[in-house]
Short mmCIF file of C-alpha atoms in Angstrom, two decimals:
data_model
loop_
_atom_site.label_atom_id
_atom_site.label_comp_id
_atom_site.label_asym_id
_atom_site.label_seq_id
_atom_site.Cartn_x
_atom_site.Cartn_y
_atom_site.Cartn_z
CA MET H 21 -51.33 19.93 66.79
CA ASN H 22 -54.24 22.10 66.10
CA TRP H 23 -54.36 25.68 67.21
CA HIS H 24 -56.45 25.50 71.03
CA GLN H 25 -54.07 22.97 71.47
CA THR H 26 -51.20 25.02 70.89
CA ILE H 27 -52.70 27.77 73.20
CA PHE H 28 -53.76 25.41 76.15
CA GLU H 29 -50.02 24.54 75.85
CA LEU H 30 -48.75 28.48 75.45
CA ILE H 31 -50.89 29.14 78.42
CA ASP H 32 -51.10 26.85 81.37
CA MET H 33 -54.92 26.53 82.47
CA ARG H 34 -53.33 24.97 85.84
CA SER H 35 -53.85 28.56 87.33
CA PHE H 36 -51.87 27.88 90.67
CA SER H 37 -48.68 27.21 89.08
CA ASN H 38 -48.83 29.71 86.70
CA LEU H 39 -46.93 32.94 86.71
CA TRP H 40 -49.36 34.98 85.38
CA PHE H 41 -51.98 34.40 88.10
CA TRP H 42 -49.72 35.60 90.72
CA ILE H 43 -48.40 38.59 89.12
CA VAL H 44 -52.61 39.35 88.23
CA LEU H 45 -53.13 38.80 92.01
CA ALA H 46 -50.39 41.30 92.75
CA VAL H 47 -51.54 43.79 90.30
CA MET H 48 -54.99 43.75 91.00
CA TRP H 49 -54.31 44.43 94.73
CA SER H 50 -51.59 47.12 94.25
CA THR H 51 -54.26 49.09 91.96
CA ALA H 52 -56.96 48.12 94.32
CA SER H 53 -55.38 49.77 97.38
CA HIS H 54 -53.92 52.49 95.53
CA TRP H 55 -57.14 53.59 94.15
CA VAL H 56 -59.22 54.61 97.01
CA LEU H 57 -63.35 55.39 95.89
CA GLY H 58 -61.64 56.06 92.26
CA VAL H 59 -59.00 58.69 94.17
CA PRO H 60 -55.18 57.77 93.73
CA PHE H 61 -54.12 57.61 97.43
CA ASP H 62 -51.08 59.93 96.96
CA MET H 63 -54.12 62.61 95.85
CA VAL H 64 -55.27 62.13 99.55
CA ALA H 65 -51.49 62.44 101.56
CA ARG H 66 -50.89 65.98 98.99
CA ALA H 67 -54.19 66.74 99.63
CA ARG H 68 -53.42 66.32 103.98
CA LYS H 69 -49.56 67.64 103.44
CA THR H 70 -50.20 71.01 101.40
CA GLY H 71 -54.21 71.77 101.45
CA GLY H 72 -55.36 74.31 99.89
CA GLN H 73 -56.39 73.53 95.88
CA ILE H 74 -55.29 69.79 96.06
CA GLU H 75 -57.77 69.58 98.62
CA GLN H 76 -60.73 71.14 96.46
CA ASP H 77 -59.15 68.87 93.97
CA LEU H 78 -59.89 65.97 96.16
CA GLU H 79 -63.26 66.87 97.26
CA ASP H 80 -64.36 67.68 94.18
CA LEU H 81 -63.20 64.53 92.68
CA VAL H 82 -64.15 62.31 95.85
CA ARG H 83 -67.69 63.73 95.41
CA ILE H 84 -67.84 62.92 91.92
CA ASN H 85 -66.87 59.47 92.20
CA VAL H 86 -69.40 59.06 95.78
CA ASN H 87 -72.43 60.46 93.32
CA ARG H 88 -71.26 58.09 90.58
CA PHE H 89 -71.51 55.00 92.86
CA LEU H 90 -74.52 55.70 94.64
CA TYR H 91 -76.35 56.64 91.47
CA ILE H 92 -75.36 53.16 90.06
CA ALA H 93 -76.25 51.31 93.01
CA ARG H 94 -79.49 53.51 93.68
CA LEU H 95 -80.74 52.57 89.70
CA SER H 96 -79.70 48.73 89.51
CA GLY H 97 -78.36 47.70 92.28
CA LEU H 98 -80.16 44.85 93.27
CA TRP H 99 -79.66 43.49 89.69
CA LEU H 100 -75.76 43.93 89.90
CA LEU H 101 -76.10 41.85 93.35
CA GLY H 102 -77.94 39.22 91.59
CA MET H 103 -75.20 38.62 88.97
CA VAL H 104 -72.32 39.08 91.48
CA CYS H 105 -74.18 36.57 93.32
CA PHE H 106 -74.77 34.38 90.31
CA VAL H 107 -71.19 34.43 88.65
CA LEU H 108 -69.54 33.54 92.73
CA THR H 109 -71.77 30.66 93.19
CA THR H 110 -71.67 29.65 89.77
CA LEU H 111 -67.46 30.01 90.12
CA VAL H 112 -67.81 28.10 93.93
CA LEU H 113 -69.89 25.30 92.15
CA LEU H 114 -67.56 24.51 89.13
CA GLY H 115 -64.20 25.23 91.24
CA TRP H 116 -65.33 23.14 94.09
CA VAL H 117 -67.98 20.98 93.18
CA TYR H 118 -66.40 20.27 89.85
CA ASP H 119 -63.43 20.54 90.55
CA ILE H 120 -61.69 23.26 88.05
CA GLU H 121 -58.94 24.72 88.94
CA PHE H 122 -59.17 27.49 86.56
CA ALA H 123 -62.94 28.36 88.49
CA GLN H 124 -61.33 28.40 91.87
CA ALA H 125 -58.77 31.11 90.89
CA VAL H 126 -60.86 33.40 89.51
CA PHE H 127 -63.04 32.95 92.43
CA LEU H 128 -60.42 33.76 94.44
CA LEU H 129 -59.59 36.98 92.88
CA ALA H 130 -63.40 37.61 92.27
CA PHE H 131 -65.01 37.31 95.93
CA PRO H 132 -62.17 39.74 97.71
CA MET H 133 -62.76 42.32 94.85
CA SER H 134 -66.79 41.74 95.70
CA LEU H 135 -65.84 42.58 99.49
CA VAL H 136 -64.22 45.72 98.54
CA GLY H 137 -66.71 46.85 95.90
CA ALA H 138 -69.04 46.65 99.07
CA LEU H 139 -66.86 48.45 101.35
CA ASN H 140 -66.34 50.92 98.34
CA LEU H 141 -70.59 51.48 98.26
CA SER H 142 -70.35 51.48 102.36
CA THR H 143 -68.01 54.20 102.36
CA ALA H 144 -69.64 55.84 99.46
CA ARG H 145 -72.89 56.21 101.60
CA LEU H 146 -70.86 57.26 104.65
CA ILE H 147 -69.47 60.39 103.20
CA GLU H 148 -72.70 61.05 101.39
CA ARG H 149 -74.88 60.99 104.65
CA ASP H 150 -72.15 62.65 106.95
CA GLU H 151 -71.64 65.05 104.28
CA LEU H 152 -67.58 64.96 105.23
CA SER H 153 -64.75 67.23 103.92
CA GLY H 154 -61.62 68.29 105.45
CA GLU H 155 -59.72 65.92 107.78
CA GLY H 156 -62.95 63.80 108.49
CA LEU H 157 -62.66 62.66 104.72
CA ARG H 158 -59.00 62.09 104.83
CA ARG H 159 -59.35 60.11 107.65
CA ARG H 160 -62.48 58.30 106.07
CA LEU H 161 -60.78 57.33 103.11
CA THR H 162 -57.65 56.43 104.91
CA ARG H 163 -59.22 54.38 106.71
CA HIS H 164 -61.23 52.34 103.61
CA ARG H 165 -57.41 52.03 102.15
CA THR H 166 -56.13 50.56 105.11
CA TYR H 167 -59.59 47.94 105.33
CA THR H 168 -58.70 47.24 101.47
CA GLN H 169 -55.54 46.19 102.29
CA ALA H 170 -56.60 43.98 105.15
CA ILE H 171 -58.75 42.47 102.69
CA GLY H 172 -55.95 42.13 100.04
CA MET H 173 -53.76 40.94 102.69
CA LEU H 174 -56.08 37.76 104.06
CA SER H 175 -57.16 37.06 100.02
CA ILE H 176 -53.38 37.22 99.15
CA PHE H 177 -52.58 34.40 102.21
CA VAL H 178 -55.54 32.23 101.56
CA THR H 179 -54.59 32.16 97.76
CA ALA H 180 -51.31 31.64 98.28
CA MET H 181 -51.96 28.54 101.01
CA TRP H 182 -54.71 26.90 98.63
CA GLY H 183 -52.66 27.56 95.68
CA MET H 184 -49.73 25.48 97.40
CA TYR H 185 -52.00 22.98 98.31
CA GLN H 186 -53.02 22.55 94.72
CA ASN H 187 -49.78 22.11 93.40
CA LEU H 188 -48.32 19.99 96.31
CA ALA H 189 -51.78 17.50 95.92
CA ILE H 190 -51.00 17.55 92.10
CA GLY H 191 -47.37 17.28 92.42
CA ALA H 192 -48.18 13.95 94.49
CA LEU H 193 -50.83 12.38 92.09
CA GLY H 194 -48.34 12.86 89.10
CA SER H 195 -45.24 10.97 90.58
#
């Protein structure tokens, strides 16, 4: 047995039956819902509770990240959009036209995260436009987190349904 057969035996390329895929999915959405525009959400809750310096730190961190997101979007947003669309289209074609399960799994991870990325950009623009601070900023960040969690729940549901279908379909073919 050569080295690549050993690696593929160790790492099951059938993604939906692989425990690591589901761990990555859970960690990805847990992280995405905890970090709102690059700010840990517990900081938003602490700022709401105590105010003062923590609130000022929150506003400063949000301002830095909003400026960073918007700078990148203005500088190379169209190129990034084109590359993301190319990669997602390639994954769809490989996954569903050529029936490559690994591409399906990567698409089911990447597409919802691209929606979260668009949501990040939209929220950053709203914060900059409305010059939010204090309670308005905390409300906007909480709303952003809620939308991210909704996208995550829908993504996990769709991925679980598709994964179960794939495992049952492959199991039925194997018998």
